[in-house]
Short mmCIF file of C-alpha atoms and ligand atoms in Angstrom, two decimals:
data_model
loop_
_atom_site.label_atom_id
_atom_site.label_comp_id
_atom_site.label_asym_id
_atom_site.label_seq_id
_atom_site.Cartn_x
_atom_site.Cartn_y
_atom_site.Cartn_z
CA MET A 20 0.00 0.00 0.00
CA ASN A 21 1.15 3.53 -0.74
CA ASN A 22 2.63 4.88 2.53
CA ASP A 23 1.40 8.38 1.77
CA ILE A 24 -2.16 7.32 1.21
CA PHE A 25 -3.74 9.81 3.67
CA THR A 26 -1.11 12.57 3.42
CA SER A 27 -2.60 15.87 2.16
CA LYS A 28 -5.85 14.17 1.15
CA PHE A 29 -9.17 16.00 1.13
CA VAL A 30 -12.09 13.76 2.12
CA VAL A 31 -15.73 14.86 2.48
CA LEU A 32 -18.59 13.09 4.27
CA ASP A 33 -21.97 14.44 3.29
CA GLY A 34 -25.67 13.61 3.18
CA PRO A 35 -29.13 14.69 4.35
CA ASP A 36 -29.70 15.99 7.89
CA GLY A 37 -29.73 13.05 10.31
CA CYS A 38 -27.73 10.69 8.04
CA GLY A 39 -24.98 10.18 10.66
CA LYS A 40 -22.17 11.98 8.85
CA THR A 41 -20.89 13.81 11.94
CA THR A 42 -20.45 10.47 13.78
CA GLN A 43 -18.86 8.86 10.72
CA THR A 44 -16.54 11.86 10.22
CA LYS A 45 -15.22 11.38 13.76
CA LEU A 46 -14.88 7.59 13.40
CA LEU A 47 -13.04 7.87 10.07
CA SER A 48 -10.72 10.56 11.43
CA ALA A 49 -9.91 8.50 14.53
CA HIS A 50 -9.12 5.51 12.33
CA ILE A 51 -6.81 7.50 10.03
CA GLU A 52 -5.10 9.01 13.06
CA SER A 53 -4.60 5.56 14.59
CA LEU A 54 -2.63 4.66 11.44
CA GLY A 55 -0.18 7.46 12.28
CA TYR A 56 -1.42 10.22 9.96
CA LYS A 57 -2.18 13.83 10.87
CA VAL A 58 -5.91 14.52 10.55
CA GLU A 59 -7.94 17.73 10.71
CA ASN A 60 -11.74 17.85 10.98
CA PHE A 61 -13.72 20.89 9.90
CA ARG A 62 -17.43 21.55 9.58
CA ASP A 63 -18.97 23.44 6.71
CA PRO A 64 -20.52 25.93 7.23
CA GLY A 65 -18.48 27.03 10.21
CA THR A 66 -15.12 26.39 11.88
CA THR A 67 -13.68 29.87 11.24
CA ILE A 68 -14.92 32.95 13.14
CA ILE A 69 -16.46 34.32 9.95
CA GLY A 70 -17.89 30.92 9.02
CA GLU A 71 -19.50 30.39 12.43
CA ALA A 72 -21.07 33.87 12.23
CA ILE A 73 -22.46 33.06 8.77
CA ARG A 74 -23.68 29.70 10.12
CA GLY A 75 -25.63 31.57 12.80
CA ILE A 76 -27.35 33.66 10.12
CA LEU A 77 -28.09 30.62 7.92
CA LEU A 78 -29.49 28.37 10.62
CA GLY A 79 -31.07 30.89 13.01
CA HIS A 80 -34.78 31.61 12.91
CA ASP A 81 -34.39 35.39 12.50
CA TYR A 82 -33.90 35.17 8.75
CA HIS A 83 -36.84 33.25 7.27
CA GLY A 84 -37.14 35.92 4.57
CA MET A 85 -33.75 34.95 3.14
CA ASP A 86 -33.68 34.84 -0.65
CA ASP A 87 -32.51 31.49 -2.08
CA ASN A 88 -29.63 33.15 -3.95
CA VAL A 89 -28.48 34.85 -0.75
CA GLU A 90 -28.59 31.50 1.03
CA LEU A 91 -26.32 29.94 -1.59
CA LEU A 92 -23.89 32.85 -1.58
CA LEU A 93 -23.63 32.79 2.22
CA TYR A 94 -22.80 29.06 2.20
CA MET A 95 -20.21 29.72 -0.50
CA ALA A 96 -18.74 32.67 1.43
CA ALA A 97 -18.32 30.59 4.59
CA ARG A 98 -16.66 27.89 2.48
CA ALA A 99 -14.24 30.29 0.79
CA GLN A 100 -13.06 31.47 4.22
CA LEU A 101 -12.77 27.89 5.48
CA TRP A 102 -10.62 26.92 2.52
CA LYS A 103 -8.25 29.84 2.96
CA GLU A 104 -7.98 29.84 6.73
CA LYS A 105 -8.05 26.14 7.57
CA ILE A 106 -8.17 23.61 4.72
CA ALA A 107 -5.41 24.93 2.46
CA PRO A 108 -2.90 25.29 5.35
CA ALA A 109 -3.79 21.84 6.73
CA LEU A 110 -3.29 20.18 3.32
CA ALA A 111 -0.05 22.11 2.80
CA ALA A 112 1.18 20.80 6.18
CA GLY A 113 0.51 17.21 5.04
CA SER A 114 -2.65 16.58 7.09
CA CYS A 115 -5.56 14.55 5.85
CA VAL A 116 -8.61 16.84 5.97
CA VAL A 117 -11.91 15.09 6.76
CA MET A 118 -14.85 17.42 6.21
CA ASP A 119 -18.35 17.36 7.64
CA ARG A 120 -20.12 18.65 4.45
CA TRP A 121 -18.74 20.64 1.49
CA LEU A 122 -19.85 21.71 -2.00
CA SER A 123 -22.01 18.57 -2.47
CA SER A 124 -24.33 20.01 0.22
CA SER A 125 -24.88 23.24 -1.72
CA CYS A 126 -25.57 21.15 -4.84
CA ALA A 127 -28.19 18.99 -3.07
CA TYR A 128 -29.84 21.70 -0.93
CA GLN A 129 -29.62 25.00 -2.86
CA GLY A 130 -28.90 23.50 -6.29
CA TYR A 131 -31.49 20.73 -6.45
CA ALA A 132 -34.01 21.18 -3.62
CA GLY A 133 -33.85 24.99 -3.80
CA GLY A 134 -34.01 25.02 -7.60
CA PHE A 135 -30.82 27.00 -8.31
CA GLY A 136 -29.45 24.13 -10.43
CA ILE A 137 -26.59 21.79 -9.51
CA GLU A 138 -24.36 22.86 -12.39
CA ALA A 139 -25.02 26.53 -11.68
CA VAL A 140 -23.90 25.96 -8.08
CA VAL A 141 -20.69 24.32 -9.33
CA ASP A 142 -20.12 27.31 -11.63
CA ILE A 143 -20.40 29.68 -8.65
CA ALA A 144 -18.04 27.43 -6.68
CA ASN A 145 -15.50 27.42 -9.47
CA ILE A 146 -15.29 31.20 -9.46
CA SER A 147 -15.47 31.56 -5.65
CA LEU A 148 -13.25 28.80 -4.35
CA LYS A 149 -9.61 27.97 -4.96
CA ARG A 150 -10.65 24.31 -5.06
CA SER A 151 -14.21 23.09 -5.58
CA PHE A 152 -13.94 19.30 -5.36
CA PRO A 153 -12.20 17.09 -2.80
CA ASP A 154 -10.28 13.87 -3.55
CA THR A 155 -13.25 11.84 -2.30
CA THR A 156 -16.87 12.58 -1.49
CA ILE A 157 -18.80 9.99 0.54
CA ILE A 158 -22.56 10.50 0.51
CA LEU A 159 -24.48 8.79 3.30
CA ASP A 160 -27.86 8.09 1.80
CA LEU A 161 -30.95 7.78 4.00
CA PRO A 162 -34.68 8.11 3.22
CA LEU A 163 -36.53 10.92 4.94
CA ASP A 164 -38.59 8.70 7.28
CA LYS A 165 -35.34 7.37 8.79
CA SER A 166 -33.30 10.59 8.74
CA SER A 167 -36.01 12.83 10.26
CA SER A 168 -36.46 10.46 13.22
CA ARG A 169 -32.76 11.00 14.07
CA LEU A 170 -33.17 14.80 14.46
CA ASP A 171 -33.92 16.40 17.80
CA GLU A 172 -37.08 18.48 18.24
CA SER A 173 -35.51 21.93 17.96
CA LEU A 174 -35.16 22.15 14.18
CA ASP A 175 -32.91 24.87 12.73
CA ARG A 176 -33.98 27.07 9.78
CA MET A 177 -32.76 24.54 7.19
CA GLU A 178 -34.16 21.46 8.99
CA ALA A 179 -37.51 23.26 9.29
CA LYS A 180 -37.93 23.62 5.51
CA GLY A 181 -40.36 20.68 5.41
CA ASP A 182 -40.68 17.18 4.00
CA ILE A 183 -41.04 18.09 0.32
CA TYR A 184 -37.81 20.10 0.43
CA HIS A 185 -35.92 17.39 2.34
CA ARG A 186 -37.07 14.60 0.00
CA LYS A 187 -35.63 16.68 -2.83
CA VAL A 188 -32.38 17.10 -0.88
CA ARG A 189 -31.93 13.33 -0.85
CA ASP A 190 -32.67 13.14 -4.60
CA GLY A 191 -30.27 16.04 -5.09
CA TYR A 192 -27.34 14.07 -3.66
CA ILE A 193 -28.11 11.19 -6.01
CA GLU A 194 -28.38 13.57 -8.96
CA PHE A 195 -25.10 15.26 -7.95
CA ALA A 196 -23.36 11.86 -7.88
CA LYS A 197 -24.80 10.95 -11.29
CA LEU A 198 -23.67 14.22 -12.84
CA TYR A 199 -20.11 14.26 -11.48
CA LYS A 200 -19.18 10.60 -10.86
CA SER A 201 -17.88 9.95 -14.33
CA ASN A 202 -16.26 13.23 -15.28
CA GLU A 203 -12.82 11.67 -15.54
CA GLY A 204 -11.80 12.35 -11.98
CA ALA A 205 -12.15 16.14 -12.13
CA ALA A 206 -14.72 16.00 -9.31
CA GLY A 207 -12.74 13.39 -7.36
CA ALA A 208 -14.26 10.04 -6.44
CA ILE A 209 -17.91 10.02 -5.36
CA HIS A 210 -19.50 7.10 -3.48
CA ILE A 211 -23.03 6.68 -2.18
CA ILE A 212 -23.41 4.48 0.90
CA ASP A 213 -26.62 3.13 2.43
CA ALA A 214 -26.63 4.84 5.85
CA SER A 215 -29.61 2.87 7.20
CA GLN A 216 -27.21 0.10 8.29
CA ASP A 217 -25.74 0.03 11.80
CA ILE A 218 -22.95 2.45 12.70
CA GLU A 219 -20.16 -0.18 12.60
CA THR A 220 -21.19 -1.49 9.18
CA VAL A 221 -21.40 2.03 7.74
CA GLN A 222 -18.00 2.80 9.30
CA GLU A 223 -16.43 -0.24 7.57
CA ILE A 224 -17.91 0.64 4.18
CA VAL A 225 -16.85 4.30 4.50
CA LEU A 226 -13.26 3.21 5.17
CA GLU A 227 -13.33 0.71 2.32
CA LYS A 228 -14.63 3.30 -0.16
CA VAL A 229 -12.20 5.99 0.98
CA LEU A 230 -9.27 3.57 0.66
CA GLU A 231 -10.51 2.38 -2.72
CA SER A 232 -10.71 5.90 -4.09
CA LEU A 233 -7.41 7.11 -2.63
CA THR A 234 -5.47 4.11 -3.92
CA ALA A 235 -7.10 4.01 -7.38
P1 TMP B 322 -25.03 20.62 9.75
O1 TMP B 322 -26.04 20.85 10.80
O2 TMP B 322 -25.00 19.24 9.23
O3 TMP B 322 -23.69 21.15 10.11
O4 TMP B 322 -25.45 21.48 8.44
C1 TMP B 322 -26.03 22.69 8.52
C2 TMP B 322 -27.27 22.79 7.67
O5 TMP B 322 -26.97 23.55 6.50
C3 TMP B 322 -27.88 21.49 7.19
O6 TMP B 322 -29.29 21.60 7.27
C4 TMP B 322 -27.48 21.44 5.74
C5 TMP B 322 -27.40 22.88 5.32
N1 TMP B 322 -26.45 23.16 4.26
C6 TMP B 322 -26.91 23.70 3.06
O7 TMP B 322 -28.12 23.89 2.89
N2 TMP B 322 -26.02 24.02 2.10
C7 TMP B 322 -24.67 23.86 2.26
O8 TMP B 322 -23.89 24.17 1.36
C8 TMP B 322 -24.19 23.30 3.51
C9 TMP B 322 -22.74 23.09 3.71
C10 TMP B 322 -25.11 22.98 4.47
#
């Protein structure tokens, strides 16, 4: 096996609210660290001071009048700051970066469910971000009846958008994978995993898919 397999690699775990990606992000990171690699975890939107402030605006209930375009641009703005302040330096220092969400979220939520268009979101990303796509995107797929039961009662502004919106979010991830899976590696590797299985099984498959894509 290539000894540098996790050095300076950019890995994203993504999926609908309640899919378990935060748990899986931590488990994957702990595993990579146990192999002796440096790992950094960041959440998108957030992590930086600017990003956490933008996150407060995006998820708080004071801004229900937010225009869909503004929503997309705020997510992209938080991401641009996160890249510059945290991700780029971590990759340059040789760390493996394991992200809780990234561009695939904007494609599924604002692009597909919100109607902006997945390819239009990628166009905005390409002119806003130094790097749009990671080495690997893992999408944890879960139907709405299972994912919504995993959320607590105090829904944030995005979680409160309703069932029709959130069903589209799930379809949006699948559409995103279809559109970018076979574009000759320019979007990195993209894998969809059935997240309705138990945590340990999902953890094993996530690791297998990440290894498969980073050693390909
Ligand atoms: P989180 O609670 O999983 O950290 O994600 C925050 C919420 O923001 C979640 O409902 C998904 C949503 N979101 C988008 O709508 N677009 C995006 O680009 C990102 C990163 C998150």
